[in-house]
Amino acid sequence: YTDLTDREIQVLRLVAEGATNTEISETLSISHHTVKSHVVNIFNKLGVNDRTQAAVWATRHGII
């Protein structure tokens, strides 16, 4: 999907489920800073501006 990495897809799924950055960092055992980096990269790759738009994109493309 638009050159998202496997990890970015994992993060996107969690974002789409409504998880906070803190929850994502705990779930994936990565730092809060790393989560923020992934989220920014996802937004840039998808051309969206917020978590809601990312969730809609993920739903439309069958990621969740």
CSV table of N, CA and C in Angstrom, one decimal:
chain,number,residue,atom,x,y,z
A,1,TYR,N,0.8,-1.2,0.0
A,1,TYR,CA,0.0,0.0,0.0
A,1,TYR,C,0.9,1.2,0.0
A,2,THR,N,0.9,1.9,-1.1
A,2,THR,CA,1.7,3.2,-1.2
A,2,THR,C,3.0,3.2,-0.5
A,3,ASP,N,3.7,2.1,-0.6
A,3,ASP,CA,5.0,2.0,0.0
A,3,ASP,C,5.1,2.1,1.5
A,4,LEU,N,4.0,1.8,2.2
A,4,LEU,CA,4.0,1.7,3.7
A,4,LEU,C,4.8,0.5,4.1
A,5,THR,N,5.6,0.7,5.1
A,5,THR,CA,6.4,-0.5,5.7
A,5,THR,C,5.4,-1.4,6.5
A,6,ASP,N,5.8,-2.6,6.8
A,6,ASP,CA,5.0,-3.5,7.6
A,6,ASP,C,4.7,-2.8,8.9
A,7,ARG,N,5.7,-2.2,9.5
A,7,ARG,CA,5.5,-1.5,10.8
A,7,ARG,C,4.5,-0.4,10.7
A,8,GLU,N,4.6,0.4,9.6
A,8,GLU,CA,3.6,1.5,9.4
A,8,GLU,C,2.2,1.0,9.3
A,9,ILE,N,2.1,-0.2,8.6
A,9,ILE,CA,0.7,-0.8,8.5
A,9,ILE,C,0.2,-1.2,9.9
A,10,GLN,N,1.1,-1.8,10.7
A,10,GLN,CA,0.7,-2.1,12.1
A,10,GLN,C,0.2,-0.9,12.8
A,11,VAL,N,1.0,0.2,12.7
A,11,VAL,CA,0.7,1.4,13.4
A,11,VAL,C,-0.6,2.0,12.9
A,12,LEU,N,-0.8,2.0,11.6
A,12,LEU,CA,-2.0,2.5,10.9
A,12,LEU,C,-3.2,1.7,11.4
A,13,ARG,N,-3.1,0.4,11.5
A,13,ARG,CA,-4.3,-0.4,12.0
A,13,ARG,C,-4.6,0.1,13.4
A,14,LEU,N,-3.6,0.3,14.3
A,14,LEU,CA,-3.9,0.7,15.6
A,14,LEU,C,-4.5,2.1,15.7
A,15,VAL,N,-4.0,3.0,14.9
A,15,VAL,CA,-4.5,4.3,14.8
A,15,VAL,C,-6.0,4.3,14.4
A,16,ALA,N,-6.3,3.4,13.4
A,16,ALA,CA,-7.6,3.3,12.9
A,16,ALA,C,-8.6,2.7,13.9
A,17,GLU,N,-8.0,1.9,14.8
A,17,GLU,CA,-8.8,1.4,15.9
A,17,GLU,C,-9.0,2.4,17.1
A,18,GLY,N,-8.4,3.5,17.0
A,18,GLY,CA,-8.5,4.6,18.0
A,18,GLY,C,-7.5,4.6,19.1
A,19,ALA,N,-6.4,3.8,18.9
A,19,ALA,CA,-5.4,3.7,19.9
A,19,ALA,C,-4.6,5.0,19.9
A,20,THR,N,-4.2,5.4,21.1
A,20,THR,CA,-3.4,6.6,21.3
A,20,THR,C,-1.9,6.2,21.0
A,21,ASN,N,-1.1,7.3,20.9
A,21,ASN,CA,0.4,7.0,20.6
A,21,ASN,C,0.9,6.2,21.8
A,22,THR,N,0.5,6.5,23.0
A,22,THR,CA,1.0,5.7,24.2
A,22,THR,C,0.6,4.3,24.1
A,23,GLU,N,-0.7,4.0,23.8
A,23,GLU,CA,-1.1,2.7,23.6
A,23,GLU,C,-0.4,1.9,22.5
A,24,ILE,N,-0.2,2.6,21.4
A,24,ILE,CA,0.6,2.0,20.3
A,24,ILE,C,2.0,1.6,20.7
A,25,SER,N,2.6,2.5,21.5
A,25,SER,CA,4.0,2.3,21.9
A,25,SER,C,4.1,1.1,22.8
A,26,GLU,N,3.1,1.0,23.7
A,26,GLU,CA,3.0,-0.2,24.6
A,26,GLU,C,2.7,-1.5,23.9
A,27,THR,N,1.7,-1.4,22.9
A,27,THR,CA,1.3,-2.6,22.2
A,27,THR,C,2.5,-3.2,21.3
A,28,LEU,N,3.2,-2.3,20.7
A,28,LEU,CA,4.3,-2.7,19.8
A,28,LEU,C,5.7,-2.7,20.4
A,29,SER,N,5.7,-2.3,21.7
A,29,SER,CA,7.0,-2.3,22.4
A,29,SER,C,8.0,-1.4,21.7
A,30,ILE,N,7.6,-0.2,21.3
A,30,ILE,CA,8.5,0.8,20.7
A,30,ILE,C,8.3,2.1,21.5
A,31,SER,N,9.3,3.0,21.3
A,31,SER,CA,9.2,4.2,22.0
A,31,SER,C,8.1,5.1,21.5
A,32,HIS,N,7.6,6.1,22.4
A,32,HIS,CA,6.6,7.0,22.0
A,32,HIS,C,7.1,7.9,20.8
A,33,HIS,N,8.4,8.2,20.8
A,33,HIS,CA,9.0,9.0,19.7
A,33,HIS,C,8.9,8.3,18.4
A,34,THR,N,9.2,7.0,18.5
A,34,THR,CA,9.1,6.1,17.2
A,34,THR,C,7.7,6.1,16.7
A,35,VAL,N,6.7,6.0,17.6
A,35,VAL,CA,5.3,6.0,17.2
A,35,VAL,C,5.0,7.3,16.4
A,36,LYS,N,5.4,8.4,17.0
A,36,LYS,CA,5.2,9.7,16.4
A,36,LYS,C,5.8,9.8,15.0
A,37,SER,N,7.0,9.3,14.9
A,37,SER,CA,7.7,9.3,13.6
A,37,SER,C,6.9,8.4,12.6
A,38,HIS,N,6.5,7.3,13.0
A,38,HIS,CA,5.7,6.4,12.1
A,38,HIS,C,4.4,7.1,11.7
A,39,VAL,N,3.7,7.8,12.6
A,39,VAL,CA,2.4,8.4,12.3
A,39,VAL,C,2.7,9.6,11.3
A,40,VAL,N,3.7,10.3,11.5
A,40,VAL,CA,4.0,11.4,10.6
A,40,VAL,C,4.3,10.8,9.2
A,41,ASN,N,5.1,9.8,9.1
A,41,ASN,CA,5.4,9.1,7.9
A,41,ASN,C,4.2,8.6,7.2
A,42,ILE,N,3.3,8.0,7.9
A,42,ILE,CA,2.0,7.5,7.4
A,42,ILE,C,1.2,8.6,6.8
A,43,PHE,N,1.0,9.7,7.6
A,43,PHE,CA,0.3,10.8,7.1
A,43,PHE,C,0.8,11.4,5.8
A,44,ASN,N,2.2,11.5,5.7
A,44,ASN,CA,2.8,12.0,4.5
A,44,ASN,C,2.6,11.1,3.3
A,45,LYS,N,2.8,9.8,3.5
A,45,LYS,CA,2.7,8.8,2.5
A,45,LYS,C,1.2,8.7,1.9
A,46,LEU,N,0.3,8.8,2.8
A,46,LEU,CA,-1.1,8.7,2.4
A,46,LEU,C,-1.7,10.1,2.0
A,47,GLY,N,-1.0,11.2,2.3
A,47,GLY,CA,-1.5,12.5,1.9
A,47,GLY,C,-2.7,12.9,2.8
A,48,VAL,N,-2.7,12.5,4.0
A,48,VAL,CA,-3.7,12.9,4.9
A,48,VAL,C,-3.2,13.8,6.0
A,49,ASN,N,-4.1,14.5,6.8
A,49,ASN,CA,-3.7,15.5,7.8
A,49,ASN,C,-4.0,15.1,9.2
A,50,ASP,N,-4.8,14.0,9.4
A,50,ASP,CA,-5.1,13.6,10.8
A,50,ASP,C,-5.4,12.1,10.9
A,51,ARG,N,-5.6,11.7,12.1
A,51,ARG,CA,-5.9,10.3,12.4
A,51,ARG,C,-7.2,9.8,11.8
A,52,THR,N,-8.2,10.7,11.8
A,52,THR,CA,-9.5,10.3,11.2
A,52,THR,C,-9.3,10.0,9.7
A,53,GLN,N,-8.7,10.9,9.0
A,53,GLN,CA,-8.5,10.7,7.6
A,53,GLN,C,-7.7,9.4,7.3
A,54,ALA,N,-6.7,9.2,8.1
A,54,ALA,CA,-5.9,8.0,8.0
A,54,ALA,C,-6.7,6.7,8.2
A,55,ALA,N,-7.6,6.8,9.2
A,55,ALA,CA,-8.5,5.6,9.5
A,55,ALA,C,-9.5,5.4,8.3
A,56,VAL,N,-10.0,6.5,7.7
A,56,VAL,CA,-10.9,6.3,6.6
A,56,VAL,C,-10.1,5.7,5.4
A,57,TRP,N,-8.9,6.2,5.2
A,57,TRP,CA,-8.1,5.6,4.1
A,57,TRP,C,-7.8,4.1,4.4
A,58,ALA,N,-7.5,3.7,5.6
A,58,ALA,CA,-7.2,2.3,5.9
A,58,ALA,C,-8.5,1.5,5.7
A,59,THR,N,-9.6,2.0,6.1
A,59,THR,CA,-10.9,1.3,5.9
A,59,THR,C,-11.2,1.1,4.4
A,60,ARG,N,-11.0,2.1,3.6
A,60,ARG,CA,-11.3,2.1,2.2
A,60,ARG,C,-10.4,1.1,1.4
A,61,HIS,N,-9.2,1.0,2.0
A,61,HIS,CA,-8.2,0.1,1.3
A,61,HIS,C,-8.0,-1.3,1.9
A,62,GLY,N,-9.0,-1.6,2.8
A,62,GLY,CA,-9.0,-2.9,3.4
A,62,GLY,C,-7.9,-3.3,4.4
A,63,ILE,N,-7.3,-2.3,5.0
A,63,ILE,CA,-6.3,-2.5,5.9
A,63,ILE,C,-6.9,-2.9,7.3
A,64,ILE,N,-8.0,-2.5,7.5
A,64,ILE,CA,-8.7,-2.9,8.8
A,64,ILE,C,-10.1,-3.4,8.4
